[in-house]
Structures are given as structure tokens and as C-alpha cells.
Coordinates of C-alpha atoms in Angstrom, one line a residue:
Chain A
G1179 CA -38.8 0.6 5.5
E1180 CA -41.6 -1.4 4.1
S1181 CA -44.9 -1.4 5.9
V1182 CA -48.4 -2.5 5.4
G1183 CA -51.2 -0.8 7.3
L1184 CA -54.9 -0.7 7.6
H1185 CA -56.8 2.6 7.9
L1186 CA -59.1 1.6 10.8
P1187 CA -58.5 -0.8 13.6
T1188 CA -62.2 -1.6 14.1
L1189 CA -65.3 -1.7 11.9
S1190 CA -68.8 -2.4 13.1
V1191 CA -71.6 -3.2 10.7
Q1192 CA -75.1 -4.6 10.7
E1193 CA -75.9 -8.1 9.4
G1194 CA -76.7 -7.8 5.7
D1195 CA -74.6 -4.6 5.1
N1196 CA -71.6 -4.5 2.8
S1197 CA -68.3 -4.1 4.6
I1198 CA -65.2 -2.4 3.2
I1199 CA -61.8 -2.9 4.8
N1200 CA -58.9 -0.8 3.6
C1201 CA -55.2 -1.3 3.5
A1202 CA -52.2 0.8 2.3
Y1203 CA -48.8 -0.5 1.5
S1204 CA -45.5 1.2 0.9
N1205 CA -43.5 -1.0 -1.4
S1206 CA -44.3 0.0 -4.9
A1207 CA -42.5 -3.2 -6.2
S1208 CA -44.8 -5.5 -4.4
D1209 CA -46.3 -8.1 -6.6
Y1210 CA -48.8 -10.1 -4.6
F1211 CA -51.3 -9.3 -1.9
I1212 CA -53.4 -11.6 0.3
W1213 CA -56.3 -10.9 2.6
Y1214 CA -56.5 -13.2 5.7
K1215 CA -59.2 -13.7 8.2
Q1216 CA -58.3 -14.6 11.7
E1217 CA -60.9 -15.8 14.2
S1218 CA -60.2 -15.7 17.9
G1219 CA -57.7 -18.4 18.9
K1220 CA -57.1 -19.5 15.3
G1221 CA -54.5 -19.1 12.7
P1222 CA -54.9 -16.8 9.7
Q1223 CA -57.2 -18.2 7.0
F1224 CA -56.7 -17.3 3.4
I1225 CA -59.6 -15.3 1.9
I1226 CA -58.5 -14.0 -1.4
D1227 CA -55.4 -12.8 -3.2
I1228 CA -54.5 -10.5 -6.0
R1229 CA -51.5 -10.1 -8.2
S1230 CA -50.2 -6.6 -9.2
N1231 CA -51.2 -7.1 -12.8
M1232 CA -54.8 -7.0 -11.8
D1233 CA -57.1 -4.3 -10.5
K1234 CA -59.9 -6.4 -9.2
R1235 CA -60.6 -9.9 -8.2
Q1236 CA -63.8 -11.5 -7.0
G1237 CA -64.5 -14.5 -4.9
Q1238 CA -67.6 -15.7 -3.1
R1239 CA -69.1 -12.6 -1.4
V1240 CA -65.7 -11.0 -1.4
T1241 CA -64.0 -8.6 -3.8
V1242 CA -60.5 -7.2 -3.6
L1243 CA -59.6 -4.0 -5.3
L1244 CA -56.0 -2.9 -6.0
N1245 CA -55.0 0.7 -6.8
K1246 CA -51.3 0.7 -7.6
T1247 CA -51.2 4.4 -8.2
V1248 CA -52.0 5.2 -4.6
K1249 CA -50.7 1.9 -3.2
H1250 CA -54.0 0.9 -1.7
L1251 CA -56.1 -2.2 -1.6
S1252 CA -59.5 -2.9 -0.2
L1253 CA -61.6 -6.0 0.8
Q1254 CA -65.3 -5.8 0.2
I1255 CA -67.6 -8.3 1.9
A1256 CA -71.1 -8.4 0.5
A1257 CA -74.1 -9.1 2.8
T1258 CA -71.9 -9.4 5.9
Q1259 CA -72.9 -12.2 8.2
P1260 CA -72.2 -12.7 12.0
G1261 CA -69.7 -15.5 11.0
D1262 CA -67.7 -12.8 9.2
S1263 CA -66.8 -11.3 12.6
A1264 CA -63.0 -11.6 12.9
V1265 CA -59.8 -9.7 12.5
Y1266 CA -58.8 -9.1 8.9
F1267 CA -55.2 -8.7 7.7
C1268 CA -53.8 -7.6 4.5
A1269 CA -50.4 -9.1 3.7
D1270 CA -47.9 -8.0 1.2
L1271 CA -45.7 -10.5 -0.6
G1272 CA -42.9 -8.6 -2.4
T1273 CA -42.6 -11.3 -5.0
F1274 CA -44.4 -14.5 -5.8
Q1275 CA -41.3 -16.5 -5.5
A1276 CA -41.3 -19.3 -3.0
G1277 CA -39.7 -18.3 0.2
T1278 CA -40.7 -14.7 0.3
A1279 CA -42.0 -13.7 3.7
L1280 CA -45.4 -12.1 4.1
I1281 CA -45.5 -8.7 5.6
F1282 CA -48.7 -8.2 7.6
G1283 CA -50.6 -5.1 8.5
K1284 CA -52.0 -4.7 12.0
G1285 CA -55.5 -5.8 11.3
T1286 CA -59.0 -4.5 11.3
T1287 CA -61.5 -6.1 13.7
L1288 CA -64.8 -6.5 12.0
S1289 CA -67.8 -6.8 14.3
V1290 CA -71.2 -7.8 12.8
S1291 CA -74.3 -7.4 14.8
S1292 CA -77.6 -9.0 14.1
Chain B
N458 CA -56.2 -33.4 3.6
A459 CA -54.7 -32.5 6.8
G460 CA -53.7 -28.9 7.1
V461 CA -50.7 -27.4 8.8
M462 CA -50.4 -28.9 12.3
Q463 CA -48.8 -27.3 15.3
N464 CA -48.3 -28.6 18.8
P465 CA -48.7 -27.9 21.5
R466 CA -51.5 -25.5 21.1
H467 CA -50.8 -23.9 24.5
L468 CA -47.5 -23.9 26.3
V469 CA -46.7 -22.5 29.7
R470 CA -43.1 -22.0 30.7
R471 CA -41.4 -20.3 33.6
R472 CA -38.7 -17.8 33.0
G473 CA -35.4 -19.5 32.1
Q474 CA -36.9 -22.7 30.8
E475 CA -36.8 -23.9 27.2
A476 CA -39.8 -23.9 24.8
R477 CA -40.1 -26.2 21.8
L478 CA -42.7 -25.6 19.3
R479 CA -43.5 -28.1 16.5
C480 CA -44.9 -27.7 13.1
S481 CA -45.8 -30.3 10.5
P482 CA -46.4 -28.7 7.1
M483 CA -49.2 -29.7 4.7
K484 CA -48.5 -32.8 2.6
G485 CA -46.4 -32.0 -0.4
H486 CA -45.2 -28.7 1.1
S487 CA -41.5 -28.3 1.4
H488 CA -41.3 -24.7 2.6
V489 CA -42.0 -23.7 6.2
Y490 CA -42.2 -20.3 7.7
W491 CA -42.5 -19.2 11.3
Y492 CA -44.3 -16.0 12.4
R493 CA -44.8 -14.4 15.8
Q494 CA -47.9 -12.5 16.8
L495 CA -48.0 -10.2 19.8
P496 CA -51.4 -9.2 21.2
E497 CA -53.3 -6.7 19.1
E498 CA -50.7 -6.9 16.3
G499 CA -50.2 -8.5 13.0
L500 CA -47.9 -11.4 12.4
K501 CA -44.1 -10.8 12.1
F502 CA -41.9 -13.0 10.0
M503 CA -39.2 -14.9 11.9
V504 CA -37.6 -17.6 9.7
Y505 CA -38.0 -19.5 6.5
L506 CA -36.8 -23.0 6.1
Q507 CA -36.6 -25.8 3.6
K508 CA -35.7 -29.4 4.5
E509 CA -32.4 -29.3 6.4
N510 CA -31.8 -25.7 5.4
I511 CA -32.4 -22.3 6.9
I512 CA -33.0 -20.0 4.0
D513 CA -33.9 -16.7 5.7
E514 CA -33.7 -16.0 9.4
S515 CA -33.7 -12.3 9.1
G516 CA -36.6 -12.0 11.5
M517 CA -35.2 -14.2 14.3
P518 CA -33.8 -12.6 17.4
K519 CA -30.1 -13.0 17.5
E520 CA -30.0 -14.9 20.8
R521 CA -32.0 -17.7 22.4
F522 CA -34.0 -18.5 19.3
S523 CA -33.3 -21.3 16.8
A524 CA -35.2 -23.2 14.2
E525 CA -34.7 -26.4 12.2
F526 CA -36.5 -28.5 9.7
P527 CA -34.9 -31.9 9.6
K528 CA -35.1 -34.4 6.8
E529 CA -37.6 -36.4 8.8
G530 CA -40.1 -35.0 11.3
P531 CA -41.6 -31.6 12.0
S532 CA -40.0 -28.2 12.0
I533 CA -39.0 -27.1 15.4
L534 CA -38.8 -23.6 16.8
R535 CA -36.7 -23.5 19.9
I536 CA -36.6 -20.7 22.5
Q537 CA -34.0 -21.1 25.2
Q538 CA -34.1 -19.3 28.6
V539 CA -37.5 -17.8 27.9
V540 CA -38.4 -14.4 29.2
R541 CA -41.8 -12.8 29.7
G542 CA -41.5 -10.9 26.5
D543 CA -41.5 -14.1 24.6
S544 CA -45.1 -14.6 25.4
A545 CA -47.0 -14.6 22.1
A546 CA -48.7 -16.7 19.6
Y547 CA -46.3 -18.5 17.2
F548 CA -47.7 -19.5 13.8
C549 CA -46.2 -21.8 11.3
A550 CA -47.1 -21.7 7.6
S551 CA -46.2 -23.9 4.7
S552 CA -46.2 -23.5 1.0
P553 CA -45.7 -25.8 -2.0
P554 CA -42.4 -26.0 -3.9
Q555 CA -43.7 -23.7 -6.6
G556 CA -45.4 -20.5 -5.7
N557 CA -46.0 -19.0 -2.4
E558 CA -49.5 -19.3 -1.2
Q559 CA -48.9 -19.8 2.5
F560 CA -51.3 -21.9 4.6
F561 CA -51.2 -21.3 8.4
G562 CA -51.5 -23.7 11.3
P563 CA -53.6 -23.0 14.4
G564 CA -50.6 -21.6 16.3
T565 CA -48.9 -22.3 19.6
R566 CA -49.7 -19.8 22.4
L567 CA -46.7 -19.5 24.6
T568 CA -47.1 -18.0 28.1
V569 CA -44.1 -17.3 30.1
L570 CA -44.7 -16.9 33.8

């Protein structure tokens, strides 16, 4: 069946370092991917998305890379700050059509120390 | 702009009672999704609704769980005769009529004693 997974459950970095969080997916037909940040006690917060016709997309301090050949995507956070500490999920949306359910991976807990 | 609203934020029920979780989508959004999150896990899709219609309930347990999104008022996720295994965080998301960027509410944390 379809699955979305992250390589590491936890990642610890120092403030100011760059963070890389990885995710693998299994559905080669997937068209749309989203990274969410979830802080303790809160709902997932949209960070950045990427369509399958792109390899890279940049936001403010974040970059998502998509490698369709190996079905892998990554989230890069530049100059990581303590406020970035949270659980990060990649989510797979099979198609961009309204009504398609998101399939979430298990999450990577990012801990940023000062 | 108000985001997706959910209430209550925390709900405690004893085994056998009913739980009602409410979700008000963002203004202009006509699509509502419910997800469940167990501790240390990602969110799992339960049901997708539009106004007065259940479109996809493939993630809903076959018994005790139901959902609705009436013409007026919030979407309701109803769990009858709750059991301890129902304890989880339940998140609602909404998306606009076109496209599928889903915005999440803060969740309802259900604890079954």
C-alpha cells in the first residue's frame, strides 16, 4: 500500500546550523507534497509545498527538494532557530484535486539547542 | 481572518459515553476533512465532507463513528460508546472549493477514562 515515511524520528541541531529532514514516499503517481510543522499541543502548520513537476522550491529559510527518481524529498531549514523546534511531517497528496486526503509520514522531531 | 476552529479543545469521556467534536472551516472553504492522530504518530485520514454530503469515509471505523457537515453550522464528528482506544487528537482541516491546500485546526484531544 501507499506509505510516506521519514528516515529519522529525531534530529538534534545547534542554533544557527542548517537542518535537513528527509522523507521517502512510495506512490510514484503522487503529484503534490507538503511539509507541515506541528508544535506541541497544536495542529499542523503548513510550511511549504511542491508539485511533482518541480525539483526544488524555496521559501523563507526553507527549501524543499524533490527527487522523483528515488521517490525522496527533503526539507532544509537554514540557520535553525529554537523556535523551529517541533515535529515535522511530510504529507503526500496523490492528486491536487479537491477532496484528496493527505497521507502523512510519522514525523521527525527537531530539537534546537542554543 | 479566522482560521479553522475546533471545539472543545479537550474532551474527557468515560467508556460508553458519546463524544461530539465540532469543526468550523475557514471562511469560504467548503471542504472539510477529519484526521486522527495517535501519540507519536502522524495524522490518519478519516473522512472528507462537503456541505450535506459525505464524499469519502474510507478512513472511518465501521462502527460507532459518524460525521456530518450540515448546510448550516459546523461539521460534527460523533463517536458513540467511546472506548479507551479512541483516545487521540482529532484534527479538522478545510480547503477551498478549488485546489487542495488544507489548513488545520488546533485539534480536539479526547481522553477516554
